[in-house]
Amino acid sequence: MKDIKLLQNSVSLWDIKKVSQSLLTFVVNLEGKGTWAG
């Protein structure tokens, strides 16, 4: 059970990093297109 919990923690941490990186890229792309300047 300990191994499974450790694996879940690693996966969720990796997911958070991936999601935040994707979000950052998305925001940068929006700013690059001048969406926020509106």
Short mmCIF file of N, CA and C in Angstrom, two decimals:
data_model
loop_
_atom_site.label_atom_id
_atom_site.label_comp_id
_atom_site.label_asym_id
_atom_site.label_seq_id
_atom_site.Cartn_x
_atom_site.Cartn_y
_atom_site.Cartn_z
N MET A 1 0.84 -1.22 0.00
CA MET A 1 0.00 0.00 0.00
C MET A 1 0.87 1.26 0.00
N LYS A 2 2.00 1.20 0.69
CA LYS A 2 2.87 2.36 0.78
C LYS A 2 3.38 2.78 -0.61
N ASP A 3 3.76 1.77 -1.41
CA ASP A 3 4.28 2.04 -2.75
C ASP A 3 3.22 2.73 -3.61
N ILE A 4 1.98 2.26 -3.52
CA ILE A 4 0.89 2.84 -4.31
C ILE A 4 0.68 4.30 -3.93
N LYS A 5 0.71 4.59 -2.64
CA LYS A 5 0.50 5.96 -2.17
C LYS A 5 1.63 6.85 -2.66
N LEU A 6 2.84 6.36 -2.60
CA LEU A 6 4.01 7.11 -3.06
C LEU A 6 3.89 7.40 -4.56
N LEU A 7 3.45 6.39 -5.30
CA LEU A 7 3.27 6.53 -6.74
C LEU A 7 2.21 7.59 -7.04
N GLN A 8 1.10 7.56 -6.31
CA GLN A 8 0.03 8.54 -6.50
C GLN A 8 0.55 9.95 -6.23
N ASN A 9 1.33 10.11 -5.17
CA ASN A 9 1.88 11.42 -4.83
C ASN A 9 2.80 11.93 -5.95
N SER A 10 3.63 11.05 -6.49
CA SER A 10 4.55 11.42 -7.56
C SER A 10 3.77 11.84 -8.80
N VAL A 11 2.75 11.09 -9.14
CA VAL A 11 1.95 11.38 -10.33
C VAL A 11 1.23 12.71 -10.19
N SER A 12 0.61 12.94 -9.04
CA SER A 12 -0.14 14.18 -8.84
C SER A 12 0.80 15.39 -8.86
N LEU A 13 1.99 15.24 -8.29
CA LEU A 13 2.97 16.31 -8.29
C LEU A 13 3.40 16.62 -9.73
N TRP A 14 3.64 15.56 -10.50
CA TRP A 14 4.04 15.71 -11.90
C TRP A 14 2.91 16.37 -12.69
N ASP A 15 1.67 15.97 -12.43
CA ASP A 15 0.51 16.55 -13.10
C ASP A 15 0.42 18.04 -12.81
N ILE A 16 0.62 18.43 -11.56
CA ILE A 16 0.55 19.84 -11.17
C ILE A 16 1.60 20.64 -11.93
N LYS A 17 2.81 20.10 -12.01
CA LYS A 17 3.88 20.78 -12.75
C LYS A 17 3.50 20.93 -14.21
N LYS A 18 2.98 19.84 -14.79
CA LYS A 18 2.64 19.86 -16.21
C LYS A 18 1.50 20.84 -16.49
N VAL A 19 0.49 20.82 -15.63
CA VAL A 19 -0.66 21.70 -15.80
C VAL A 19 -0.24 23.16 -15.66
N SER A 20 0.56 23.47 -14.65
CA SER A 20 0.99 24.86 -14.44
C SER A 20 1.86 25.34 -15.61
N GLN A 21 2.68 24.44 -16.15
CA GLN A 21 3.51 24.80 -17.30
C GLN A 21 2.63 25.06 -18.52
N SER A 22 1.61 24.22 -18.72
CA SER A 22 0.69 24.40 -19.84
C SER A 22 -0.06 25.71 -19.70
N LEU A 23 -0.49 26.01 -18.48
CA LEU A 23 -1.23 27.24 -18.22
C LEU A 23 -0.35 28.46 -18.50
N LEU A 24 0.90 28.39 -18.06
CA LEU A 24 1.84 29.48 -18.29
C LEU A 24 2.04 29.70 -19.79
N THR A 25 2.21 28.62 -20.52
CA THR A 25 2.38 28.70 -21.97
C THR A 25 1.14 29.32 -22.61
N PHE A 26 -0.03 28.92 -22.15
CA PHE A 26 -1.30 29.43 -22.66
C PHE A 26 -1.40 30.94 -22.45
N VAL A 27 -1.06 31.39 -21.25
CA VAL A 27 -1.12 32.82 -20.92
C VAL A 27 -0.13 33.61 -21.78
N VAL A 28 1.07 33.08 -21.92
CA VAL A 28 2.10 33.75 -22.74
C VAL A 28 1.62 33.86 -24.19
N ASN A 29 0.99 32.81 -24.69
CA ASN A 29 0.46 32.84 -26.06
C ASN A 29 -0.63 33.90 -26.20
N LEU A 30 -1.49 34.01 -25.20
CA LEU A 30 -2.54 35.03 -25.23
C LEU A 30 -1.93 36.43 -25.26
N GLU A 31 -0.95 36.65 -24.40
CA GLU A 31 -0.30 37.95 -24.33
C GLU A 31 0.43 38.25 -25.65
N GLY A 32 1.01 37.22 -26.24
CA GLY A 32 1.71 37.36 -27.51
C GLY A 32 0.76 37.80 -28.62
N LYS A 33 -0.48 37.35 -28.55
CA LYS A 33 -1.48 37.72 -29.56
C LYS A 33 -2.12 39.07 -29.25
N GLY A 34 -1.80 39.65 -28.10
CA GLY A 34 -2.34 40.96 -27.75
C GLY A 34 -3.77 40.88 -27.22
N THR A 35 -4.18 39.71 -26.74
CA THR A 35 -5.55 39.55 -26.25
C THR A 35 -5.79 40.44 -25.03
N TRP A 36 -4.78 40.50 -24.14
CA TRP A 36 -4.97 41.27 -22.92
C TRP A 36 -4.95 42.78 -23.18
N ALA A 37 -4.30 43.20 -24.26
CA ALA A 37 -4.24 44.64 -24.58
C ALA A 37 -5.62 45.15 -24.95
N GLY A 38 -6.40 44.27 -25.61
CA GLY A 38 -7.79 44.44 -25.95
C GLY A 38 -8.20 45.79 -26.40
#
